[in-house]
Structures are given as C-alpha cells and as structure tokens.
PDB file of C-alpha atoms in Angstrom:
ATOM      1  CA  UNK A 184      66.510 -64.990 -19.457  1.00  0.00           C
ATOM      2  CA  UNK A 185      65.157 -68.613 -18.403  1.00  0.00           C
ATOM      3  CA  UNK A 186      66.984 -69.157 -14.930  1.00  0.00           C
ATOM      4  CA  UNK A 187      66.403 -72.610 -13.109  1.00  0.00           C
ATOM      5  CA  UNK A 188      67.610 -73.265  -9.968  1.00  0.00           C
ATOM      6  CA  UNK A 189      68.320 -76.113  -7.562  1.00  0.00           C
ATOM      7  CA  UNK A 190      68.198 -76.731  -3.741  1.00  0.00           C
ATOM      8  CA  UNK A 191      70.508 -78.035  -2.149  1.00  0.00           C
ATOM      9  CA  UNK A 192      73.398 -77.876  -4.622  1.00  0.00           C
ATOM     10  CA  UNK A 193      75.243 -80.871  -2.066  1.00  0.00           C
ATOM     11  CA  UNK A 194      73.878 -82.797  -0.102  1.00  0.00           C
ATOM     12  CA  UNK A 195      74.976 -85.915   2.529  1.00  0.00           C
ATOM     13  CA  UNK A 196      72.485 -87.763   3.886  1.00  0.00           C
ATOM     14  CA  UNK A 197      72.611 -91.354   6.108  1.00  0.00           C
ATOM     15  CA  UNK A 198      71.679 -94.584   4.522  1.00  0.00           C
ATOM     16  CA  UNK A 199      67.488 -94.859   5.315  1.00  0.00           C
ATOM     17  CA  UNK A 200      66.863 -91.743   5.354  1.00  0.00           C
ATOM     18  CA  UNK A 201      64.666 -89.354   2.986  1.00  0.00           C
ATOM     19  CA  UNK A 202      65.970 -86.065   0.766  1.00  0.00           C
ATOM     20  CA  UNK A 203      64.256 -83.888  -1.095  1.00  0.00           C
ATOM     21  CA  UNK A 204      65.293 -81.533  -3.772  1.00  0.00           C
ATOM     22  CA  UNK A 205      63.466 -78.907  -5.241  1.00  0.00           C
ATOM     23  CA  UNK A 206      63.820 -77.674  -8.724  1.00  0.00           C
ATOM     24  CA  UNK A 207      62.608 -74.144  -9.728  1.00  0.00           C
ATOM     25  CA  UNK A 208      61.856 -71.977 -12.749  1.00  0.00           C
ATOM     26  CA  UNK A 209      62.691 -68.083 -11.363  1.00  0.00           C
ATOM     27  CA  UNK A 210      61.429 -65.947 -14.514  1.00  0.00           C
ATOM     28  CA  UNK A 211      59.614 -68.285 -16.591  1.00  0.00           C
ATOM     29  CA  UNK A 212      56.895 -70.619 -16.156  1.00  0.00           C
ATOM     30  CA  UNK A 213      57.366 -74.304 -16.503  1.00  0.00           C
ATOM     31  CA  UNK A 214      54.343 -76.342 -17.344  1.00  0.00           C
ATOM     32  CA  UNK A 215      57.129 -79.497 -18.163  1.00  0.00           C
ATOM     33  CA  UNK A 216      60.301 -80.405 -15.999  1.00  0.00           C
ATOM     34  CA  UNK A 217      62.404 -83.205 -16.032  1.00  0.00           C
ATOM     35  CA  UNK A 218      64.621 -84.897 -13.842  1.00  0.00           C
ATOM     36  CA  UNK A 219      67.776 -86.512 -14.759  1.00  0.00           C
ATOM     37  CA  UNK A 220      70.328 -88.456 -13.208  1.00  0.00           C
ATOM     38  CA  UNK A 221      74.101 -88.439 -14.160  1.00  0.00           C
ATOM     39  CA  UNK A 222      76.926 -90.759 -13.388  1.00  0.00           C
ATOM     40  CA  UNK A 223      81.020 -89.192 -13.760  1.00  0.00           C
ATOM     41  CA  UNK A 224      81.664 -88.710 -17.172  1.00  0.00           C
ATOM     42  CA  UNK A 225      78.278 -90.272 -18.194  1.00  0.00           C
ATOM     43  CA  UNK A 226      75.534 -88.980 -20.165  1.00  0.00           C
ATOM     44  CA  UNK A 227      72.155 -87.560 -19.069  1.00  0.00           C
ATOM     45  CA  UNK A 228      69.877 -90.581 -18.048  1.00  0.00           C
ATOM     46  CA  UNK A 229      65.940 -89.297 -17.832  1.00  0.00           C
ATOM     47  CA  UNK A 230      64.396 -89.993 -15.086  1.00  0.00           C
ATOM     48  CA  UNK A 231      60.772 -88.692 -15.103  1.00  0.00           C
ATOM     49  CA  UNK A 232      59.018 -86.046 -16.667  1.00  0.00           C
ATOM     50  CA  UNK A 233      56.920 -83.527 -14.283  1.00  0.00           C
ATOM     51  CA  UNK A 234      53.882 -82.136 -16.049  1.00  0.00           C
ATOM     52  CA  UNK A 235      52.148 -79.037 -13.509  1.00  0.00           C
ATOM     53  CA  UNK A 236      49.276 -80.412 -11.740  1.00  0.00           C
ATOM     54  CA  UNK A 237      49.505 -84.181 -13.130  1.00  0.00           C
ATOM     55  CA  UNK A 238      51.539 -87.278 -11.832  1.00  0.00           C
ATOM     56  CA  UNK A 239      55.291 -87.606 -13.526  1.00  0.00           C
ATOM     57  CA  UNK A 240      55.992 -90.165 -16.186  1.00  0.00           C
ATOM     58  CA  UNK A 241      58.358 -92.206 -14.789  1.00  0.00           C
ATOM     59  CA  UNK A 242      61.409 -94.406 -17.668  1.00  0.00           C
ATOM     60  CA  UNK A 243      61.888 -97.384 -17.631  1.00  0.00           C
ATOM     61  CA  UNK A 244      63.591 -99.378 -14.556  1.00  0.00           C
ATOM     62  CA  UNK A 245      62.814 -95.870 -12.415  1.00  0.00           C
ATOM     63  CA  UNK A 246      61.135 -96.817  -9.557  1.00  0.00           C
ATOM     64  CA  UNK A 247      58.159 -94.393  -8.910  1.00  0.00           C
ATOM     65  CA  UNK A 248      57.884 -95.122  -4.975  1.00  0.00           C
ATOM     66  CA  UNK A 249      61.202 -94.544  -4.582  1.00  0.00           C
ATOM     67  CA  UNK A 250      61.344 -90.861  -6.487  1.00  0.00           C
ATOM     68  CA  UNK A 251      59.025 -89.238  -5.370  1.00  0.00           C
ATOM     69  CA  UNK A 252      57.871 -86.225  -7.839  1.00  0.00           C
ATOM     70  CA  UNK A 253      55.400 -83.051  -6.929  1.00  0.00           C
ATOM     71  CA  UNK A 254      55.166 -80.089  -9.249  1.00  0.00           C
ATOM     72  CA  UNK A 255      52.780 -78.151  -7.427  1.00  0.00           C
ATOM     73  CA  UNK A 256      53.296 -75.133  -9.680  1.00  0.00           C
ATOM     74  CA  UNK A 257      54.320 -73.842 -12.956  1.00  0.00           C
ATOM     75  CA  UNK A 258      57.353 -72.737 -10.909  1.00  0.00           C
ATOM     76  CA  UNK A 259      58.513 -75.707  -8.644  1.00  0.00           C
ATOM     77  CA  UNK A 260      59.315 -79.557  -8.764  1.00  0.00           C
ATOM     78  CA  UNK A 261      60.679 -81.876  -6.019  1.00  0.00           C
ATOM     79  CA  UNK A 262      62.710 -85.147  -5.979  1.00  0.00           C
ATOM     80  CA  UNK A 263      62.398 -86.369  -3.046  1.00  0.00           C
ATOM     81  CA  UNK A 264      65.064 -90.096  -2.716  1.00  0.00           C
ATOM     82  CA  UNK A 265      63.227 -91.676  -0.160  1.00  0.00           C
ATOM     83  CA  UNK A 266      64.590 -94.480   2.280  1.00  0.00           C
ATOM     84  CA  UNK A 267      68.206 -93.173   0.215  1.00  0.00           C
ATOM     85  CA  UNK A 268      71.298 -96.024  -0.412  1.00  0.00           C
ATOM     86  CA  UNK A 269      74.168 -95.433  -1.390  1.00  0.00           C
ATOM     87  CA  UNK A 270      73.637 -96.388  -4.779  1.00  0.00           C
ATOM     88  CA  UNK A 271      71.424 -93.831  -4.988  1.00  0.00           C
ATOM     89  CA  UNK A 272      74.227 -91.808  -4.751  1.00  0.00           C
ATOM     90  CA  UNK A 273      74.752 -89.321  -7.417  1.00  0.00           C
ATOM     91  CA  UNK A 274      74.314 -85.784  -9.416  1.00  0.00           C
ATOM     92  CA  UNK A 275      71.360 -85.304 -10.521  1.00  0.00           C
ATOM     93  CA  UNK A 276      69.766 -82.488 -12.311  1.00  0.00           C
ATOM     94  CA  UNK A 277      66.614 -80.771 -13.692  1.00  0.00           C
ATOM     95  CA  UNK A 278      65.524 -79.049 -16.462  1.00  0.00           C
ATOM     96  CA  UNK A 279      62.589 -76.780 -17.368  1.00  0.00           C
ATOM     97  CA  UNK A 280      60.434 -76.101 -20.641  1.00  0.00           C
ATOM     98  CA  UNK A 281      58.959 -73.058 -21.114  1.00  0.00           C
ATOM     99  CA  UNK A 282      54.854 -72.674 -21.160  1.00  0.00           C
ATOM    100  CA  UNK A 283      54.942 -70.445 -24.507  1.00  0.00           C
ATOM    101  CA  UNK A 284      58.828 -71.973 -26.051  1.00  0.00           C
ATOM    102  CA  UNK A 285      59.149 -74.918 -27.933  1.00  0.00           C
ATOM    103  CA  UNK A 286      62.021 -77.152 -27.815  1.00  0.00           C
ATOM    104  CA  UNK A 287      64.487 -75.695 -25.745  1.00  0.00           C
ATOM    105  CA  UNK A 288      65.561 -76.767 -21.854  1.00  0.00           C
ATOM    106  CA  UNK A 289      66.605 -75.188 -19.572  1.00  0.00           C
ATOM    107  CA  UNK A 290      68.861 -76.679 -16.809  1.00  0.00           C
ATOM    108  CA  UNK A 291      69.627 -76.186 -13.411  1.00  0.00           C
ATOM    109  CA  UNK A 292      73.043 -76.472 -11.919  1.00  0.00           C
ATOM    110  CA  UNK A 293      72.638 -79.989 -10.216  1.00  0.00           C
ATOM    111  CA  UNK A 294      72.273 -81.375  -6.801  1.00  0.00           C
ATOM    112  CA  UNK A 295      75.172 -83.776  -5.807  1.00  0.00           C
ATOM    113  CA  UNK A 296      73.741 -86.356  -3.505  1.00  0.00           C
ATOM    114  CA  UNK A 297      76.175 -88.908  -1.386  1.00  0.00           C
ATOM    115  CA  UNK A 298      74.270 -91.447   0.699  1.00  0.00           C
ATOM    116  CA  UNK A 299      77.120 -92.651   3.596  1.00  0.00           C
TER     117      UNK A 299
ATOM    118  CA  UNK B 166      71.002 -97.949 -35.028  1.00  0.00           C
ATOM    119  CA  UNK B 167      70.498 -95.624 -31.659  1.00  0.00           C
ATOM    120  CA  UNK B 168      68.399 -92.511 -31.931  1.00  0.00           C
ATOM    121  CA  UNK B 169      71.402 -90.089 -31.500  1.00  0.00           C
ATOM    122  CA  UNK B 170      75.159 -90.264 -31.886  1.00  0.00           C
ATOM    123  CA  UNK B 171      77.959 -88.284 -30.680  1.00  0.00           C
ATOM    124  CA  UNK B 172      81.284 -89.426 -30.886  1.00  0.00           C
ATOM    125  CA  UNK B 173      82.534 -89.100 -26.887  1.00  0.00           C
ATOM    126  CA  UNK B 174      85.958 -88.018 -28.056  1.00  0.00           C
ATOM    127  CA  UNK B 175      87.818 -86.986 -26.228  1.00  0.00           C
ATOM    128  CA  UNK B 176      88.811 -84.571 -28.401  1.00  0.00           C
ATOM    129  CA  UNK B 177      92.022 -82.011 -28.268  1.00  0.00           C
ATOM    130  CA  UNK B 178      93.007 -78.654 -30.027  1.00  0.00           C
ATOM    131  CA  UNK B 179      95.240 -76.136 -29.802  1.00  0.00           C
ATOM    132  CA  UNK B 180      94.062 -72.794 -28.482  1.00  0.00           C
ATOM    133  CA  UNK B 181      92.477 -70.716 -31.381  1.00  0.00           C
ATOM    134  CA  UNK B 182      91.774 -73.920 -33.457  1.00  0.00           C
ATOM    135  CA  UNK B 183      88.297 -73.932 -35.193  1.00  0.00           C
ATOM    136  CA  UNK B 184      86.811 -76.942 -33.815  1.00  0.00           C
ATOM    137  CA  UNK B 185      84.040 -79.007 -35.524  1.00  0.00           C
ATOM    138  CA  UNK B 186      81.548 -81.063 -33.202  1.00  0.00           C
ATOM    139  CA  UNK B 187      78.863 -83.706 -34.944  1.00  0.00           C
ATOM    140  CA  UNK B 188      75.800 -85.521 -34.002  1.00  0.00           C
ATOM    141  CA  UNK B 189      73.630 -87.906 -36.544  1.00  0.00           C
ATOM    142  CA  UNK B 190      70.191 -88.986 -35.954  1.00  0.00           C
ATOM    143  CA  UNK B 191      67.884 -91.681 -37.427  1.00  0.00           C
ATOM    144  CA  UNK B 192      64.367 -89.661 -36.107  1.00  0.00           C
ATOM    145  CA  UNK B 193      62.870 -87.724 -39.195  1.00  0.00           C
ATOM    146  CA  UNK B 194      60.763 -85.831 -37.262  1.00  0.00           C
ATOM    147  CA  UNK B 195      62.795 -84.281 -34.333  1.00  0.00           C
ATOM    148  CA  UNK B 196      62.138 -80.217 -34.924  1.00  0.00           C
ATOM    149  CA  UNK B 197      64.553 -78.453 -32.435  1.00  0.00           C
ATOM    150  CA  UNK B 198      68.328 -78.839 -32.475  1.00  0.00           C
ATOM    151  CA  UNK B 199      70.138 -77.849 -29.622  1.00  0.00           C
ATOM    152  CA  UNK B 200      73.904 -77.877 -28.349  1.00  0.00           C
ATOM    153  CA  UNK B 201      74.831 -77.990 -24.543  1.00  0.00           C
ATOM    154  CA  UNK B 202      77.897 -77.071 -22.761  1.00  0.00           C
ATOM    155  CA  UNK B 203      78.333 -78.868 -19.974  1.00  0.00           C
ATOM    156  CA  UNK B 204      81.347 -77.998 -17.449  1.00  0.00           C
ATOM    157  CA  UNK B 205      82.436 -81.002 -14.558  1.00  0.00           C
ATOM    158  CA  UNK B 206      80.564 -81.382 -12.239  1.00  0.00           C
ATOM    159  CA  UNK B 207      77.311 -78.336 -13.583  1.00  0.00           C
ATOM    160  CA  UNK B 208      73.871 -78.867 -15.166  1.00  0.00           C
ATOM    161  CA  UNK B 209      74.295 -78.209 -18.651  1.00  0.00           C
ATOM    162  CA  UNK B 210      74.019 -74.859 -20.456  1.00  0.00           C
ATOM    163  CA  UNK B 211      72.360 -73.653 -23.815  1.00  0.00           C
ATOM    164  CA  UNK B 212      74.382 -72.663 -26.177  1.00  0.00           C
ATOM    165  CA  UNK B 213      72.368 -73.039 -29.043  1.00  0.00           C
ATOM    166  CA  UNK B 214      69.053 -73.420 -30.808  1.00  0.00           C
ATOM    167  CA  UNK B 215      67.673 -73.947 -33.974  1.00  0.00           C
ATOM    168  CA  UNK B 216      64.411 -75.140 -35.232  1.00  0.00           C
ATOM    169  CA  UNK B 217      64.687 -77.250 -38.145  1.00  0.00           C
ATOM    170  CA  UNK B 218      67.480 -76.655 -41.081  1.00  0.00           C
ATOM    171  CA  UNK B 219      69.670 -73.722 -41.453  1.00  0.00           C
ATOM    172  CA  UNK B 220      72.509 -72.462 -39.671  1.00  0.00           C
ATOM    173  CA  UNK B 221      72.586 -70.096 -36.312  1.00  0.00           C
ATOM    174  CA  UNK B 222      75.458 -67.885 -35.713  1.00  0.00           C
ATOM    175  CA  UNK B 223      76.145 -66.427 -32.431  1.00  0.00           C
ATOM    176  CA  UNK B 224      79.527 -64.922 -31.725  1.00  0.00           C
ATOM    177  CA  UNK B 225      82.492 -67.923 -31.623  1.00  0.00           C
ATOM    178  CA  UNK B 226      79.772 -70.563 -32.351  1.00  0.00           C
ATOM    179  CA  UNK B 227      77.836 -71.612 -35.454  1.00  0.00           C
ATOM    180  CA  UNK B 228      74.975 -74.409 -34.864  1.00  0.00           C
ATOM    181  CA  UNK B 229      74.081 -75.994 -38.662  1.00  0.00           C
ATOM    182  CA  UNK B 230      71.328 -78.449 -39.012  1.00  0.00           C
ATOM    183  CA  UNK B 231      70.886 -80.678 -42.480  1.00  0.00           C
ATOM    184  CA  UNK B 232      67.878 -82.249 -42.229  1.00  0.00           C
ATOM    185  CA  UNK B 233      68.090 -84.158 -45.054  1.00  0.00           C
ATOM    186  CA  UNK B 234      71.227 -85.640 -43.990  1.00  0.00           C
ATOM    187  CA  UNK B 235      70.021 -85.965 -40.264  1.00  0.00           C
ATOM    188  CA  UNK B 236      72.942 -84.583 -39.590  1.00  0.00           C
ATOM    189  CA  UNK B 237      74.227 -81.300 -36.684  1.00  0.00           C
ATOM    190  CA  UNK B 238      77.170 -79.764 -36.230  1.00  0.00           C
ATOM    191  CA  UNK B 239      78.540 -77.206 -34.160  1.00  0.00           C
ATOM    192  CA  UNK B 240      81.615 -75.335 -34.683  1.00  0.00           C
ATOM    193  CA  UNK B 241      83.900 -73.002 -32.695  1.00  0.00           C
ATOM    194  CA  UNK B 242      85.943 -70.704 -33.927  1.00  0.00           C
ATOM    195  CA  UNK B 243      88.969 -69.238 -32.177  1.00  0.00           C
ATOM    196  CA  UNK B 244      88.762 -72.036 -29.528  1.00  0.00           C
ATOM    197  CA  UNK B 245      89.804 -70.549 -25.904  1.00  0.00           C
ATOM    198  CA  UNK B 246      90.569 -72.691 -23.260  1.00  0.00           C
ATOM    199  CA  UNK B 247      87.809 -71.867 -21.200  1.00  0.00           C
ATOM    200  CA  UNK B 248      85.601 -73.691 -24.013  1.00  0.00           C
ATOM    201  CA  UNK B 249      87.360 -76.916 -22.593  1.00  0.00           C
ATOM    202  CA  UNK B 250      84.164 -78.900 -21.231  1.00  0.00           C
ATOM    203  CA  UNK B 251      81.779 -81.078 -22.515  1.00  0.00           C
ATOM    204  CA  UNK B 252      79.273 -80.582 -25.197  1.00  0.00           C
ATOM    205  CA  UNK B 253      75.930 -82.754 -25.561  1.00  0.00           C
ATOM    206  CA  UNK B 254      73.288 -81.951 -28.814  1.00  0.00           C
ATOM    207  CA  UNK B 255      70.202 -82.877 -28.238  1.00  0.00           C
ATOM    208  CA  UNK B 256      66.563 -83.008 -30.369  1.00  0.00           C
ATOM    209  CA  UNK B 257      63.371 -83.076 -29.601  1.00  0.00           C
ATOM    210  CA  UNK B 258      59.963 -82.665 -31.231  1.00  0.00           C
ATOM    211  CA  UNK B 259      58.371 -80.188 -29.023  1.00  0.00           C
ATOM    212  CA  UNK B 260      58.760 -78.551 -25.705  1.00  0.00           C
ATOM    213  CA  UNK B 261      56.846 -80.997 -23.495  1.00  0.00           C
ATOM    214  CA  UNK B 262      58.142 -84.081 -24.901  1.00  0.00           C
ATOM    215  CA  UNK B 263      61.902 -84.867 -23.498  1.00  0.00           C
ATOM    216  CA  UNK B 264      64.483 -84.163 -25.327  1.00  0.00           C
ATOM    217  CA  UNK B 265      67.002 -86.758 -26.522  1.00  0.00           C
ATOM    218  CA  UNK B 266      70.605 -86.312 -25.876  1.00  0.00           C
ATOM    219  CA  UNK B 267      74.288 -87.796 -27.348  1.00  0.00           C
ATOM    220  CA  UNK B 268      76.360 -88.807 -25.255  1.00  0.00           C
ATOM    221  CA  UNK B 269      78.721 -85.922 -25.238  1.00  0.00           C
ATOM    222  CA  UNK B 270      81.824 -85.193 -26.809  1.00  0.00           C
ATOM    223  CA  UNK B 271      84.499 -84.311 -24.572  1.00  0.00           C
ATOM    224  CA  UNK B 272      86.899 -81.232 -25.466  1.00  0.00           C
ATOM    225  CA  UNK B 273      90.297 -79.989 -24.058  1.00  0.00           C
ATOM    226  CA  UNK B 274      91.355 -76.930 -25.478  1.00  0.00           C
ATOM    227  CA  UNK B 275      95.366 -76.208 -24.900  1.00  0.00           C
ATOM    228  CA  UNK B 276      97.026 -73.193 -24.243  1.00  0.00           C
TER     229      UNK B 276
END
C-alpha cells in the first residue's frame, strides 16, 4: 500500500497565532512531498515541494516565512502557518512520492484549518 | 494554451451509465498519467496510473493515454452512485518533480 497521513485533520486556531501540521508517509519512504492548498470547489494550488534533508521550493506568490516547511525524514513533513489570518484559512493537503516509484502521489486526507 | 485541461463539468448520468472523462495537454514530455478521485471535503485518491501510451484496466475503470494526441481519458463503466465525486488527471515527468493537475471534472451519478 502507500498510506499518508495527516495531523490534525481540523483544526481552529486564533488570529496571531502559529499551527503546525505534520504530513507522514506510514509504509513507504518519501524522499519528495508536497504541500497543497485548496479553496471549495477549487483545484489543487502547489504550494512547496519538500525534498528530505534540503530546504522546500516554495511557487510563486507563497511566502516562505510564513509556511514554514521541515522534512526531517523520509517519513515526515510539517506546515507550520505561522502568525495565522483568517485568510489563511483553508484545506490544505499533502502528498508523498515514493523513493523507488516514479510518477505517482500519494495523498493524505487533508487538514481543514479556520483562523477565527 | 494552459498546460492541462479538464472540462469542470459538472457532469450528470444516470446510475449504470458508462461515463467518459477527458484531459488534453500541450507538454510532450509528461511520462506518467494519472486519474484522482477526489470526494468533498478529502485529499484525493489514486485511481489510476499509467506510464506513457496504452490503456490500464482495473475493474469499473479504464485509464487510456494517446500520446500522440496528448490526449487521457478515463472511463467508468456501470457508474454507481457512490462514484459521484470529483475526478482530477494529472501528469508529471518523474516522481520528484510535481505533478500537474486539471482542474477537475465534477460528477453526480443518479440513482
């Protein structure tokens, strides 16, 4: 199987504040993940890619000191929103590659965030 | 021209209708060929693969890729209403590069 997984799956936080969510591969290993964003009924918008050990590639109009990205491991990846608004507010959701695959992603089941 | 397009729909069938999903693409050298299923308010879930031309058949679903056409389809046969959610392709050239998605065609299967 290629199982990713996402903490927390909801989340509310107060305007100012910092949250983190972690992304993780649970029986493969991930030497790519991605983060994405997604409005209602929008698309997919990339956020950053997460290489293991190196500093994400951030897209265009994505503000690195604001997402904050650590993949520590071949396993895990945080998001961490910091100082969140509540524009920031939103689903967002990561993906995995796997080491030895080629192509495909594998997604976790998203984290909504609200900012109040 | 954008890099990928997927007509958003939304797009309605009668339960066990064989329904016909399309994306086109202007990048010759995108490899991989993939179809997600995404339900409200969920990441999105593989449902297919397939590296370069050819067709994929996995129960209900058949994934075909023309290359020369740059053009995907995926089609479902014996629609249920459960397969009511929405379904992105996406291609990419290899597993470390990001992979670039439609926009999503929307489907509403009725019982």
């Amino acid at each position: 199987g290629a199982v990713v997984s996402q903490h927390p799956s909801r989340v509310i936080c107060k305007s100012g504040t910092s949250v983190k969510i972690e992304c993780r591969s649970l029986d493969f290993q991930a030497t790519t993940m991605f983060w994405y964003r997604q409005f209602p009924k929008k698309s997919l918008m990339l956020m950053a890619t997460s290489n293991e050990g190196s500093k994400a590639t951030y897209e265009q109009g994505v503000e690195k000191d604001k997402f904050l990205i650590n993949h520590a491991s071949l396993t895990l990846s945080t998001l961490t929103v910091t100082s969140a608004h509540p524009e920031d507010s939103s689903f967002y959701i990561c993906s995995a590659s796997k080491v030895a695959g080629a192509g495909e992603q594998y997604f976790g089941p998203g984290t909504r965030l609200t900012v109040t | 021209q954008k890099e990928v397009e997927q007509d958003p729909g939304p797009l309605s069938v009668p339960e066990g209708a064989i329904v016909s999903l399309n994306c086109t693409y202007s990048n010759s050298a995108f490899q991989y060929f993939m179809w997600y299923r995404q339900y409200s308010r969920k990441g999105p879930e593989l449902l297919m693969y397939t590296y370069s031309s050819g067709n994929k058949e996995d129960g209900r679903f058949t994934a075909q890729v023309d290359k020369s056409s740059k053009y995907i389809s995926l089609f479902i046969r014996d629609s249920q209403p459960s397969d009511s959610a929405t379904y992105l392709c996406a291609m990419g050239n290899s597993g470390n590069t990001p992979l670039v998605f439609g926009k999503g065609t929307r489907l509403s299967v009725i019982a």
